[in-house]
XYZ file of C-alpha atoms in Angstrom:
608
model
C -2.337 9.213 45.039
C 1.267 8.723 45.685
C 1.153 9.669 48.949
C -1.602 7.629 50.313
C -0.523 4.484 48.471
C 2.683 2.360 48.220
C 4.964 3.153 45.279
C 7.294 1.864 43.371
C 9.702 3.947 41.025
C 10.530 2.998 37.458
C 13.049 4.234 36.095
C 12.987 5.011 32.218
C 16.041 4.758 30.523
C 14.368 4.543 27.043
C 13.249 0.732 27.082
C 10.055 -0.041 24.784
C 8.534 -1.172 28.011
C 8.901 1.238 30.620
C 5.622 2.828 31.126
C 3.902 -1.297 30.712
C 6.440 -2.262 33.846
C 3.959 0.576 35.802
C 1.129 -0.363 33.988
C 1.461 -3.895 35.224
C 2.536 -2.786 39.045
C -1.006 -0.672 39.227
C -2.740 -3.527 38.061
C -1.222 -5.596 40.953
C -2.783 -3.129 42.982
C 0.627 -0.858 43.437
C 1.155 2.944 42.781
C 3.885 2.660 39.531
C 5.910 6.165 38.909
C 7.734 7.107 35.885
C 10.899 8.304 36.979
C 13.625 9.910 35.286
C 17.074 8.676 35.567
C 18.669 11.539 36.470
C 16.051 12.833 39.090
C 17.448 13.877 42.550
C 17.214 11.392 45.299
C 14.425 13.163 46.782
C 11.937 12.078 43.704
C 12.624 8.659 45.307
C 11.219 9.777 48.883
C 8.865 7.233 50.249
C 9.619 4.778 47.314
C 9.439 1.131 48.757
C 11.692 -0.128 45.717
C 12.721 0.704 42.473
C 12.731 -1.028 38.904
C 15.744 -0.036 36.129
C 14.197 -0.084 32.796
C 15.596 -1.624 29.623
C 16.905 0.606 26.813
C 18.421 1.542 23.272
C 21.711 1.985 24.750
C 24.327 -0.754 25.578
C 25.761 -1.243 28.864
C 29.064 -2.838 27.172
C 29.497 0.453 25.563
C 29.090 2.143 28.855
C 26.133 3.782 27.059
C 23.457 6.164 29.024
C 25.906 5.960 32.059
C 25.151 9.694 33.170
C 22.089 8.716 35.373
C 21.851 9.332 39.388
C 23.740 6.031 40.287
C 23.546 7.511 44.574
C 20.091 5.297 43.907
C 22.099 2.737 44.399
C 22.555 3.516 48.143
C 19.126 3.821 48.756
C 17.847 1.203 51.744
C 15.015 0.099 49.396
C 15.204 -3.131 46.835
C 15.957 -2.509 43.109
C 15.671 -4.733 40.327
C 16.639 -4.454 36.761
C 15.249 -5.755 34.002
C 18.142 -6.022 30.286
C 19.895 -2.856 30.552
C 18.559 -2.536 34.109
C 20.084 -5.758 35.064
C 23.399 -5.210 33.218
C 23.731 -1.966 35.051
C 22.754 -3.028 38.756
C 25.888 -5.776 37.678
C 27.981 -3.042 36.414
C 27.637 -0.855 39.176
C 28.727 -3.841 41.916
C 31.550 -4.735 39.713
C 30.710 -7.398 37.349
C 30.975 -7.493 33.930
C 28.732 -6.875 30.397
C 29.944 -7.777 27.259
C 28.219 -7.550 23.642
C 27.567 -10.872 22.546
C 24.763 -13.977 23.104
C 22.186 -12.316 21.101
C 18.577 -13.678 22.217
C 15.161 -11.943 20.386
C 11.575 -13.303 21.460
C 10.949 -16.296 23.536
C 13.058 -18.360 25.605
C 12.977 -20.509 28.539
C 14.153 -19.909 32.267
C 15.792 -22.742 33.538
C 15.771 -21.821 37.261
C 18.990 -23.479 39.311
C 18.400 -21.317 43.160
C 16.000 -20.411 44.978
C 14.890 -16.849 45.938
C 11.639 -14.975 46.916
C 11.036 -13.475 43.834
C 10.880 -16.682 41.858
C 8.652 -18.109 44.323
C 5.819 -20.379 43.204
C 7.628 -20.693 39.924
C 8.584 -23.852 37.737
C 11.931 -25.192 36.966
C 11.474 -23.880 33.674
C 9.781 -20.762 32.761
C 8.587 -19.026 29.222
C 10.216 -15.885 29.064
C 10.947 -12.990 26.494
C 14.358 -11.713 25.728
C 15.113 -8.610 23.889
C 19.008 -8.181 23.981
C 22.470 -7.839 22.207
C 24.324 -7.478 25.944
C 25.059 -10.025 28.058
C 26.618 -10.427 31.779
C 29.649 -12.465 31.529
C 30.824 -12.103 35.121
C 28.915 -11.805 38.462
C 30.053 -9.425 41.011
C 30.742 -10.651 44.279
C 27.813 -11.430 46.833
C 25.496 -11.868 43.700
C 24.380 -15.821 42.739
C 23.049 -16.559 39.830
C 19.129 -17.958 40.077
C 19.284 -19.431 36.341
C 20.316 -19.678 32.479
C 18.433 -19.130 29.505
C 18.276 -20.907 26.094
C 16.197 -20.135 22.428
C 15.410 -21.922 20.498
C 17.295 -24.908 20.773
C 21.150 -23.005 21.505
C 23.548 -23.575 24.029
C 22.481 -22.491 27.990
C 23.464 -18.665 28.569
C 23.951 -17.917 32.067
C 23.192 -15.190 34.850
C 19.753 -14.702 32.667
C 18.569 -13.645 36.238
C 20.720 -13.113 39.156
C 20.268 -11.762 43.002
C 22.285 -10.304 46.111
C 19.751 -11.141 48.626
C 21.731 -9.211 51.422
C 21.526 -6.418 49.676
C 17.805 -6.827 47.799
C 19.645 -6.170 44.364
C 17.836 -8.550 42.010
C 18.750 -8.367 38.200
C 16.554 -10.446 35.070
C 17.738 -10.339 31.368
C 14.722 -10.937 30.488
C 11.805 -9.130 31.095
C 9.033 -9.816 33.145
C 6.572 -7.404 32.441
C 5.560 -8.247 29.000
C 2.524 -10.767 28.572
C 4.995 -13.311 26.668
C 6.850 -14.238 29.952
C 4.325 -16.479 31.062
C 4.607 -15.805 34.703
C 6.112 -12.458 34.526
C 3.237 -10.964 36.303
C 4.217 -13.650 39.411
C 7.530 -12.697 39.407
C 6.549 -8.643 39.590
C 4.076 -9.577 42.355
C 7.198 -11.453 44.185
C 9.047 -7.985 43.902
C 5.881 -6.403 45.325
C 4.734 -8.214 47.825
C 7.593 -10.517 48.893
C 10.517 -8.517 48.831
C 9.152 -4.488 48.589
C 6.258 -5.482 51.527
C 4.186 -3.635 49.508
C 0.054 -3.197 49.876
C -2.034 -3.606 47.330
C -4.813 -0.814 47.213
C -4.150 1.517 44.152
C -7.378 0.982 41.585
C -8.219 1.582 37.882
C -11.892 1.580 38.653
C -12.084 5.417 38.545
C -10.061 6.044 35.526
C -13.112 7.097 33.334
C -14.616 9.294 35.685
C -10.948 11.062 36.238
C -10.174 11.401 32.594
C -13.368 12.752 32.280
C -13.110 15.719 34.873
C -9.063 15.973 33.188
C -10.856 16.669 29.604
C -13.419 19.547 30.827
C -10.504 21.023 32.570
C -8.698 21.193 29.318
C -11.300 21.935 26.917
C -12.904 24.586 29.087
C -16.105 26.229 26.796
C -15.325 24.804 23.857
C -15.523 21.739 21.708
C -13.284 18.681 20.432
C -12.679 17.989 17.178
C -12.019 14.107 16.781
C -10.255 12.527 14.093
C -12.584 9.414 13.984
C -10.916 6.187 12.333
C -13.822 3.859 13.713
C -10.738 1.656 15.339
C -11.105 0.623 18.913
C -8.791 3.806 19.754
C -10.627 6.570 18.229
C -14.151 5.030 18.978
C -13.530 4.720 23.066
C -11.798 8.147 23.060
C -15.642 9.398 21.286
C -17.494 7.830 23.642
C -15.099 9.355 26.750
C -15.422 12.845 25.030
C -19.067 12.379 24.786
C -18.924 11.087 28.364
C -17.158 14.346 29.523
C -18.680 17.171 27.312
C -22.321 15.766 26.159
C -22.815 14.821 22.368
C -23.385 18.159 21.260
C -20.223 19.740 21.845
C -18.338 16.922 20.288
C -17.593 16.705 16.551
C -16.347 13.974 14.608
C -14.687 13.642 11.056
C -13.809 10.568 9.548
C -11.488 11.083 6.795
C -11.018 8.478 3.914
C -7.900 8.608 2.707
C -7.947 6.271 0.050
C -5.831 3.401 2.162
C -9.149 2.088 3.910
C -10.141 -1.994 4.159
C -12.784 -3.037 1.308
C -16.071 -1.015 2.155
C -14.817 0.733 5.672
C -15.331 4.187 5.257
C -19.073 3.854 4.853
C -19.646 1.247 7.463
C -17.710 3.327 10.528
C -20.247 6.494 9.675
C -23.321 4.575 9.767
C -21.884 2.622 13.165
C -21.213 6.140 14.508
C -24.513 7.832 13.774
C -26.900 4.227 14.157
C -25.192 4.672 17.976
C -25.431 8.659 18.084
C -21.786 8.760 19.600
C -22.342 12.578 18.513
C -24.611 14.915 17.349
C -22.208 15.714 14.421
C -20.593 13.401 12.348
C -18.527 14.969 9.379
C -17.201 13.128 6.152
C -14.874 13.999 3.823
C -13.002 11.601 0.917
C -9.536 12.555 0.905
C -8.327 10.124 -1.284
C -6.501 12.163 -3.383
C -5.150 14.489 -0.937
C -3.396 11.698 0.432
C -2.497 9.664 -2.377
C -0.745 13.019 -3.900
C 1.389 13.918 -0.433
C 2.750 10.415 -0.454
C 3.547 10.560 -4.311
C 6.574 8.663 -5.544
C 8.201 7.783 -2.007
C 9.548 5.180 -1.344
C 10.835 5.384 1.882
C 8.571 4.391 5.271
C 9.349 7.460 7.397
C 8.307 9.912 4.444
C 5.247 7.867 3.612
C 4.273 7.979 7.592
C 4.798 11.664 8.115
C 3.357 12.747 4.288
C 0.224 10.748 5.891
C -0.194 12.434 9.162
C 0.685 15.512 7.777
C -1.813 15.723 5.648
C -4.258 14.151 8.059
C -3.642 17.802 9.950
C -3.779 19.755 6.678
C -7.209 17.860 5.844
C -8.370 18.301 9.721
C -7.701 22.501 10.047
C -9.256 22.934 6.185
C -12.808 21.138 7.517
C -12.585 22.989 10.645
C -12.328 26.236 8.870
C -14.935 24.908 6.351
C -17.459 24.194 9.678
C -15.960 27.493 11.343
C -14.534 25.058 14.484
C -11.311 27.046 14.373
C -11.541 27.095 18.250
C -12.073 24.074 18.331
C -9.512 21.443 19.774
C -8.191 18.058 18.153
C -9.099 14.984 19.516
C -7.020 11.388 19.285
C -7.353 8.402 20.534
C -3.562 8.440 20.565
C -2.246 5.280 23.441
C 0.891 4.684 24.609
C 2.933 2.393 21.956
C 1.993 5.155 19.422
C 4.263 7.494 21.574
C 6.995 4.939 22.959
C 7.339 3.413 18.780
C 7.764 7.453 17.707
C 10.465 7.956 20.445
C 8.456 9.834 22.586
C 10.401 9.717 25.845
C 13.655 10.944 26.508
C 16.043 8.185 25.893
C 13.464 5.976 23.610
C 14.641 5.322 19.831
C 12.318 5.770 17.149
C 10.998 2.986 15.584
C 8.782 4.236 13.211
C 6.345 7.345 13.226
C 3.248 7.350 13.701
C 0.817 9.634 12.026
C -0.551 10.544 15.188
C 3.140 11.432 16.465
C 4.474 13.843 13.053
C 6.531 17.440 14.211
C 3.266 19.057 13.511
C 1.262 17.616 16.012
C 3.801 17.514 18.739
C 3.586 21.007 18.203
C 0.242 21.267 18.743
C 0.401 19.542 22.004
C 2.871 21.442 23.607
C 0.638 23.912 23.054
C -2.248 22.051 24.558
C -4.532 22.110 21.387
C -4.792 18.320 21.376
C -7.043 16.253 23.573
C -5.763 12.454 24.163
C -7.433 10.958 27.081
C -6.130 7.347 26.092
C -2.742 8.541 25.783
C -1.223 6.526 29.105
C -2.919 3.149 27.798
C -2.558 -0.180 25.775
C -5.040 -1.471 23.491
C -5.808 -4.082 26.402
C -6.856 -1.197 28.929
C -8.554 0.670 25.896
C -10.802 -2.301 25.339
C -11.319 -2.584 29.254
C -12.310 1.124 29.378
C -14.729 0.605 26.468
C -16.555 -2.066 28.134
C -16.806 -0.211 31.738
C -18.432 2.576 29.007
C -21.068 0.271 27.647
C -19.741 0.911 24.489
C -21.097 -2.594 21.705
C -18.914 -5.201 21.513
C -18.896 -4.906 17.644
C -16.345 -1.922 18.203
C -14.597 -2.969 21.507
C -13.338 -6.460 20.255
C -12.199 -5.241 16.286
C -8.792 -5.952 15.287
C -6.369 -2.924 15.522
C -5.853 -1.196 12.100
C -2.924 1.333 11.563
C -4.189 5.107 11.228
C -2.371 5.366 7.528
C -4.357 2.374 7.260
C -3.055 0.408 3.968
C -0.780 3.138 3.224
C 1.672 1.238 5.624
C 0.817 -2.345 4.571
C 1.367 -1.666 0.631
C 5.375 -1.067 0.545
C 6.986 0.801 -1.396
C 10.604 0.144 -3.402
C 12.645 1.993 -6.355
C 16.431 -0.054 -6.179
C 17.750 -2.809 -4.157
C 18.809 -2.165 -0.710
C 21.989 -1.465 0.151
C 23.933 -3.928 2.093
C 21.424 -6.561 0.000
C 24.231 -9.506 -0.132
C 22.126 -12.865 -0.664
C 25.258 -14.711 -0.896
C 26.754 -13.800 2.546
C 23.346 -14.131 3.899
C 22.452 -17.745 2.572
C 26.291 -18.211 4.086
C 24.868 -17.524 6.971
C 21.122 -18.626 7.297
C 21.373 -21.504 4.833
C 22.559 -24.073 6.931
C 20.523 -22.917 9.833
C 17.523 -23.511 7.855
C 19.195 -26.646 6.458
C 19.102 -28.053 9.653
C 15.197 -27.611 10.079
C 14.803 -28.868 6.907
C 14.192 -26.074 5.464
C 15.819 -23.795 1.961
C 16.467 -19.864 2.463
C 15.510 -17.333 0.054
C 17.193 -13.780 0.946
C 14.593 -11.230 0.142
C 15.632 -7.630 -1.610
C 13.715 -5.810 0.479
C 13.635 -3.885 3.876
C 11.166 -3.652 6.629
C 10.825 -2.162 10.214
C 11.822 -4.346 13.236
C 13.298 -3.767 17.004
C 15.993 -5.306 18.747
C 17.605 -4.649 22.094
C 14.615 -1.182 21.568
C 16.713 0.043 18.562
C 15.108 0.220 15.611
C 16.538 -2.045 12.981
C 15.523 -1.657 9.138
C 16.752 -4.884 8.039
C 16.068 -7.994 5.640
C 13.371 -10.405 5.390
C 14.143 -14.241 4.577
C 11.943 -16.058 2.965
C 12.379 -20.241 3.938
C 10.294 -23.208 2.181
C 10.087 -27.179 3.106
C 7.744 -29.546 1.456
C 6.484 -30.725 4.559
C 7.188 -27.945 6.838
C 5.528 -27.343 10.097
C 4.540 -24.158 11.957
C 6.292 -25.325 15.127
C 9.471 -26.039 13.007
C 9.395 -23.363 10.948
C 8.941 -20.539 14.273
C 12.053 -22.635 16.089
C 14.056 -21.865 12.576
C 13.524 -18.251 12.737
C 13.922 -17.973 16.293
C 17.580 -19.492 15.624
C 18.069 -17.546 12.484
C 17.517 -14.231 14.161
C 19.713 -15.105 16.863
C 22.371 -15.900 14.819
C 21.811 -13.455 11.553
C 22.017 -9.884 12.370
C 21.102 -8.389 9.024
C 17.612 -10.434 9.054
C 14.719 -9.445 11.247
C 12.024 -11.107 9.791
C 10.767 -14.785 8.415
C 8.036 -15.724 6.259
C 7.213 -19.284 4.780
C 6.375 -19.261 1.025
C 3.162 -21.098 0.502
C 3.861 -22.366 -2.876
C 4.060 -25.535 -4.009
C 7.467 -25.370 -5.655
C 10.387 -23.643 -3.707
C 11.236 -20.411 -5.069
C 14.735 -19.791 -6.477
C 15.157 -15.948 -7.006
C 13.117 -12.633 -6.079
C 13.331 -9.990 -8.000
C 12.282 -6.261 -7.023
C 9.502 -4.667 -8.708
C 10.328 -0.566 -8.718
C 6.575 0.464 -7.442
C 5.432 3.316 -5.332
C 2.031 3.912 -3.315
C -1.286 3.886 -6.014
C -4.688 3.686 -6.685
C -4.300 0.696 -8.627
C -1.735 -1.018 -6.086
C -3.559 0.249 -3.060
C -7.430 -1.786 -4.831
C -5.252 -5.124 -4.969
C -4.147 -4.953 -1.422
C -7.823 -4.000 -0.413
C -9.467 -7.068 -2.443
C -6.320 -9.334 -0.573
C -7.373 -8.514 3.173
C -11.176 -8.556 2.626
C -9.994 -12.156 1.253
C -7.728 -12.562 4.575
C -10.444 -11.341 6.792
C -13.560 -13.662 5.725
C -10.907 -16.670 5.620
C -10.280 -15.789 9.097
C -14.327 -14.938 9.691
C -15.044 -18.344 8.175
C -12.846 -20.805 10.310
C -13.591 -18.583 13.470
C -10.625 -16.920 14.371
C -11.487 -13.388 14.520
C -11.829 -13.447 18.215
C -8.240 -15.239 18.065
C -6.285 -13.429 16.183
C -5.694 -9.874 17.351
C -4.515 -9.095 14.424
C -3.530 -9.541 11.212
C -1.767 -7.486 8.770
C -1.890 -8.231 4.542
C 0.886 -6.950 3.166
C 1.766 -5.776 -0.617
C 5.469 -6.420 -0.877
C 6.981 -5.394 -5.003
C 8.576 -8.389 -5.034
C 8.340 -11.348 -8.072
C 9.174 -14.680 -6.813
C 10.350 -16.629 -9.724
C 8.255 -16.457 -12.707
C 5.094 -15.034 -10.895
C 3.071 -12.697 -12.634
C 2.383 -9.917 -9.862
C 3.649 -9.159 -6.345
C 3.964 -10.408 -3.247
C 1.350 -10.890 -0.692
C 2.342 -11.358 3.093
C -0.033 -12.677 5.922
C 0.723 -11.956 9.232
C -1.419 -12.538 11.865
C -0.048 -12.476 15.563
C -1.286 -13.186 19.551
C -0.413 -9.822 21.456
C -2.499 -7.472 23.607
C -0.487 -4.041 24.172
C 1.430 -4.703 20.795
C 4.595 -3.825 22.497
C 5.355 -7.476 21.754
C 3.666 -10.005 19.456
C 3.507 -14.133 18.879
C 3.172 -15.424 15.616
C -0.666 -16.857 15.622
C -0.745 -20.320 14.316
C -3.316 -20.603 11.239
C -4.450 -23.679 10.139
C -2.968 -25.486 6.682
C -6.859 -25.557 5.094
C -7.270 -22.311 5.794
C -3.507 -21.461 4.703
C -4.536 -23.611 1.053
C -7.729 -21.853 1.066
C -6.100 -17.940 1.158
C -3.728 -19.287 -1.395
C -5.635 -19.872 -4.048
C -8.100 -17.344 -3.528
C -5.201 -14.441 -3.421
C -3.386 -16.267 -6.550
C -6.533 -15.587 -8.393
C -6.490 -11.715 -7.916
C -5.224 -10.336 -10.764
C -1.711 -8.660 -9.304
C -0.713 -11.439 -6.982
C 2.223 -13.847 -7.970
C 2.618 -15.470 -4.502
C 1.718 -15.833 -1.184
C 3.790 -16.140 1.969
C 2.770 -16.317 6.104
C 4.813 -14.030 8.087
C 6.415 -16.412 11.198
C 7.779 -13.253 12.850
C 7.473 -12.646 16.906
C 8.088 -8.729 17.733
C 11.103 -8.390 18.472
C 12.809 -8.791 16.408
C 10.178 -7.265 13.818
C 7.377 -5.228 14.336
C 3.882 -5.833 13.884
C 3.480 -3.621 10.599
C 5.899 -4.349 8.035
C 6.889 -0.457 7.893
C-alpha cells in the first residue's frame, strides 16, 4: 500500500489523537503512517509530508525532546498540531511557555492568509487541548491567527506558518470532529501544500480483515466475549464473515452491572439473527460483584472487572473443552490510546479489555481484535457495509464493566478537597454568569493537555439558568480552575448549600437503583426522540447527599461525539430535564438530580 500510494507520516509522540490524525488523512483519500519519533530518516523515505502529534509531555519543560529532530531537514512540509506545533517553534528558535490554559472549544480568529486555511472563515470553531503556549515566534514564521474561549482575552500564534520553508504549526487541533472545518484544513495540508493524490480506499477493509483473521486463527475457533454493544456485535459478524458460524462461539457474560433487562435481550438478538451456531450464557453476577468488593478506587474496580471477565472466559472454555480456542474482542482504538497503549500515551483509565492479563495474551497472539485500528464511527460504517440490522449498528455505546463504572465508589473525602479555595476561585466566575458554585467532595476521571487528571467536580445552580450560559461558565471555569474538570447543573428547585459524602462501595442494592435510573433516562430520551441524537448518555450514581436529600446523587450526561476521543455536551430539553427529575426523585435512593455540562477534555465521557 505504501508504496503505490502517497503518504504522509504521523508522528506519535503520545497525543490522544494520533492514530485519528491518520484515520482522517485515509479518509481524504491519503496513505496515513504511524511513525515513531525516534525512527531513522529512512522510515520517512518517499513521505510527501509529515504531521507532529500532540502529547502528555510539555514542550516548556523540554519534555519528550529525545526524538529524531534531522526530520526537520527533510525537503518535505511538516505541520504540528499542540505539542507538535510548540516543537516545530522550538526547534526554529521561538519560544513555549506554560501558561494560557484553553480545554474544549474555541474560536479561530484568522488575521493572514495561507494555503492551508484556504476556503476558511474569519472565524473558525476549533478544539484546544493545552496547558503550553507559544509566546514568541521564531524568525521567518507569521502568525495566521489568535484564539479565544469562552469569552477570555485573544491568545495569539494559535496557528502560525513559515511558508518558505512549508513549516506550518496549529495549537489546536484539526483532526478531531469538534473543529468544524478541521477536515478542510487537513485536506489544505494534503492537497495544497503536500501535492498529494487522493486514491487510498477503505472499501476493502472487511474483506482484508477477514483474510488477516484466518491467517491468525489457522484450524481453530474464536471465542468472543459478546457484550451485544456495537463493538462486540460487528466484530461477530466479521468473525462469522471470516470463519463460517460454526467455528465461532460466543459467551455473553452478565456480570451483574447490565442496563434494566439487557442480558436477556442481547441473547435472543444474537440467536433470532444466528450470528453463530453457538451462543453460550453464563450469570456472573456474583463473580464480579465479589472481585470488586469494598474498592473504592476506579483503577482497581476496572482491572478487578476485566480480570475476572478472563477468569470467567478460560473457566467456560474449559467447561465447553475450547481450551484451543482463541479470544475474541471487539476491542477499537480509544480502548487502547485511554489505557496508554502506545509508547509515549498516558493512561487515562483502563479498560477491561486493556488489564496486564490480556496484554499478555496478545503478545502472545491468543487474542483476535479485528476492530482494533477503528472508532466507533468506522465500526458502525463497517457494520452497515456487513448488512448487519440497524437495531445493533445505531445503539448507544455502553462501557464493557457496564454500570460497574457509572455507580462510583467513595470511603473519605479526597485529598486536596478545599471548597473554600475552590469557591475562591470558581465563585466569582460563576457569579458572573449568574450562577452559585457548589465544590463537590468527590473525584472523577478527566484529560487535559492527554494527561490524565483525577480531579473535582463543581456543581453550579441559577434560577433561570440556560444551557448556553451554563456550558460558557464551565468552559471559563476550567480554563481558569485547575483542580476542577468537570460541571454539572443541579436540577433542583432550591440551590444546594453543602454535599456531604456518603462512604459506599459497589452493590447489589446500589447497582438495582442505578439500573431503574437509566431505564428512566433512556425512555425519557426514547420518548422526546433523541435516541438517534444523543450518542450517548451515561447515568451516573455519585454517594453524594446534597443538603437534606434522602439518597444519592444521580448524574445525566449525555454528549454529541463520534470516535469518543472528544465529546460536546448534548443539549436536552427543560420538559424533558423536569420530566427525569421527578421521575428519578421518586426512586427510592435518589436525593437529587444534576445534568453533566462537561465537553471531553477536560473530562471524560465516563465519570471513572
Amino acid at each position: 500500500m505504501a508504496n503505490t500510494h502517497d503518504t504522509i507520516a504521523v508522528i506519535d509522540f503520545g497525543g490522544q489523537y494520533a492514530h485519528l490524525i491518520a484515520t482522517k488523512l485515509r479518509r481524504l483519500g491519503v496513505h496515513g503512517v504511524i511513525r515513531d519519533p525516534q525512527d531513522p530518516l529512512d522510515a520517512f523515505a518517499q513521505v510527501k509530508g509529515i504531521i507532529l502529534s500532540g502529547s502528555p509531555a510539555l514542550a516548556s519543560q523540554g519534555e519528550a525532546t529525545g526524538y529524531n529532530k534531522a526530520i526537520y531537514d527533510l525537503p518535505v512540509p511538516i505541520l504540528g498540531f499542540c505539542f507538535g506545533h510548540q516543537e516545530i517553534v522550538k526547534q526554529y528558535g521561538g519560544r513555549v511557555e506554560h501558561r494560557a490554559r484553553e480545554y474544549g472549544p474555541a474560536d479561530l480568529h484568522i488575521t493572514h492568509g495561507s494555503p492551508i486555511l484556504k476556503g476558511l472563515d474569519r472565524v473558525e470553531p476549533v478544539f484546544m487541548s493545552h496547558g503550553d503556549s507559544v509566546v514568541e515566534l521564531p524568525r521567518g514564521f507569521v502568525e495566521l491567527g489568535y484564539s479565544t474561549l469562552g469569552g477570555g482575552p485573544p491568545h495569539s500564534y494559535a496557528a502560525v506558518a513559515d511558508e518558505s520553508r512549508l513549516r506550518y504549526g496549529f495549537q489546536f487541533h484539526p483532526e478531531v470532529d469538534d473543529t468544524l472545518h478541521g477536515e478542510r484544513m487537513l485536506s489544505n495540508f494534503l492537497f495544497e501544500i503536500c501535492a498529494c493524490r487522493p486514491s487510498w480506499r477503505m472499501d476493502r477493509f472487511a474483506e482484508e480483515q477477514a483474510e488477516a483473521i484466518r491467517r491468525q486463527v489457522g484450524d481453530r475457533g474464536v471465542f468472543l466475549l459478546a457484550s451485544g454493544g456495537v463493538d462486540s456485535t460487528v466484530c461477530a459478524w466479521l468473525l462469522q464473515k471470516a470463519l463460517g458460524p460454526e467455528r465461532v462461539h460466543l459467551l455473553h457474560i452478565d456480570n451483574g452491572m447490565m442496563r434494566l433487562g439487557e442480558s436477556a435481550a442481547v441473547v435472543e438478538a444474537f440467536r433470532s439473527h444466528r450470528v453463530s451456531d453457538h451462543i453460550h450464557f453464563v450469570d456472573a453476577s456474583e463473580d464480579f460483584l465479589r472481585a470488586v468488593g469494598s474498592a473504592v478506587d476506579p483503577e482497581k474496580k476496572r482491572l478487578a472487572i476485566g480480570n475476572t471477565f478472563i477468569e470467567v472466559f478460560q473457566r467456560e472454555s474449559r467447561r465447553l473443552g475450547m481450551e484451543r480456542y482463541l479470544l475474541a474482542q471487539g476491542t477499537i482504538y480509544p480502548d487502547t490510546v485511554e489505557t496508554g497503549g502506545t509508547k509515549r500515551a498516558d493512561t487515562i483509565k483502563t479498560h477491561h479489555n486493556r488489564v496486564p492479563i490480556i496484554e499478555e495474551m496478545v503478545a502472545r497472539g491468543q487474542v483476535v481484535e479485528p476492530l482494533a485500528e477503528l472508532y466507533k464511527v468506522e465500526v458502525r460504517e463497517l457494520g452497515r457495509a456487513l448488512g448487519i440490522p440497524e437495531a445493533f449498528v445505531a445503539r448507544h455505546p455502553f462501557p464493557g464493566p457496564g454500570l460497574g463504572v457509572r455507580c462510583l465508589c467513595a470511603d473519605r473525602i479526597p485529598s486536596g478537597y478545599d471548597p473554600a479555595a475552590i469557591l475562591e476561585a470558581a465563585g466569582p466566575i460563576a457569579a458572573r454568569h449568574g450562577l452559585e458554585a457548589l465544590p463537590l467532595p468527590i473525584r472523577s476521571v478527566g484529560v487535559k493537555a492527554d494527561l490524565r487528571a483525577y480531579d473535582l467536580p463543581l456543581m453550579l445552580w441559577g434560577e433561570d439558568w440556560t444551557f448556553d450560559g451554563a456550558t460558557l461558565c464551565a468552559g471559563a471555569i476550567f480554563k481558569e480552575v485547575p483542580a476542577l474538570n468537570r460541571c454539572v447543573v443541579s436540577l433542583q428547585k432550591a440551590a444546594p448549600r453543602r454535599a456531604a459524602l456518603v462512604p459506599a462501595t459497589l452493590t447489589r442494592e446500589r447497582l438495582d437503583v442505578l439500573r431503574w435510573a437509566d431505564d428512566a433516562v433512556m425512555r425519557g430520551l426514547s420518548r422526546h426522540g433523541l435516541m438517534e441524537v444523543v450518542w450517548q448518555c451515561p447515568t451516573v450514581l455519585v454517594p453524594l447527599r446534597i443538603d437534606e436529600g434522602d439518597g444519592e446523587l444521580v448524574v445525566i450526561r449525555p454528549v454529541l461525539s463520534e470516535r469518543a476521543m472528544t465529546a460536546r455536551v448534548a443539549p436536552l430539553p427543560p420538559k424533558l430535564l423536569g420530566e427525569l427529575t421527578r421521575e428519578l426523585l421518586d426512586l427510592p435512593g435518589i436525593g437529587s438530580v444534576a445534568y453533566d455540562i462537561t465537553t471531553k477534555p477536560p473530562g471524560t465521557i465516563e465519570w471513572e
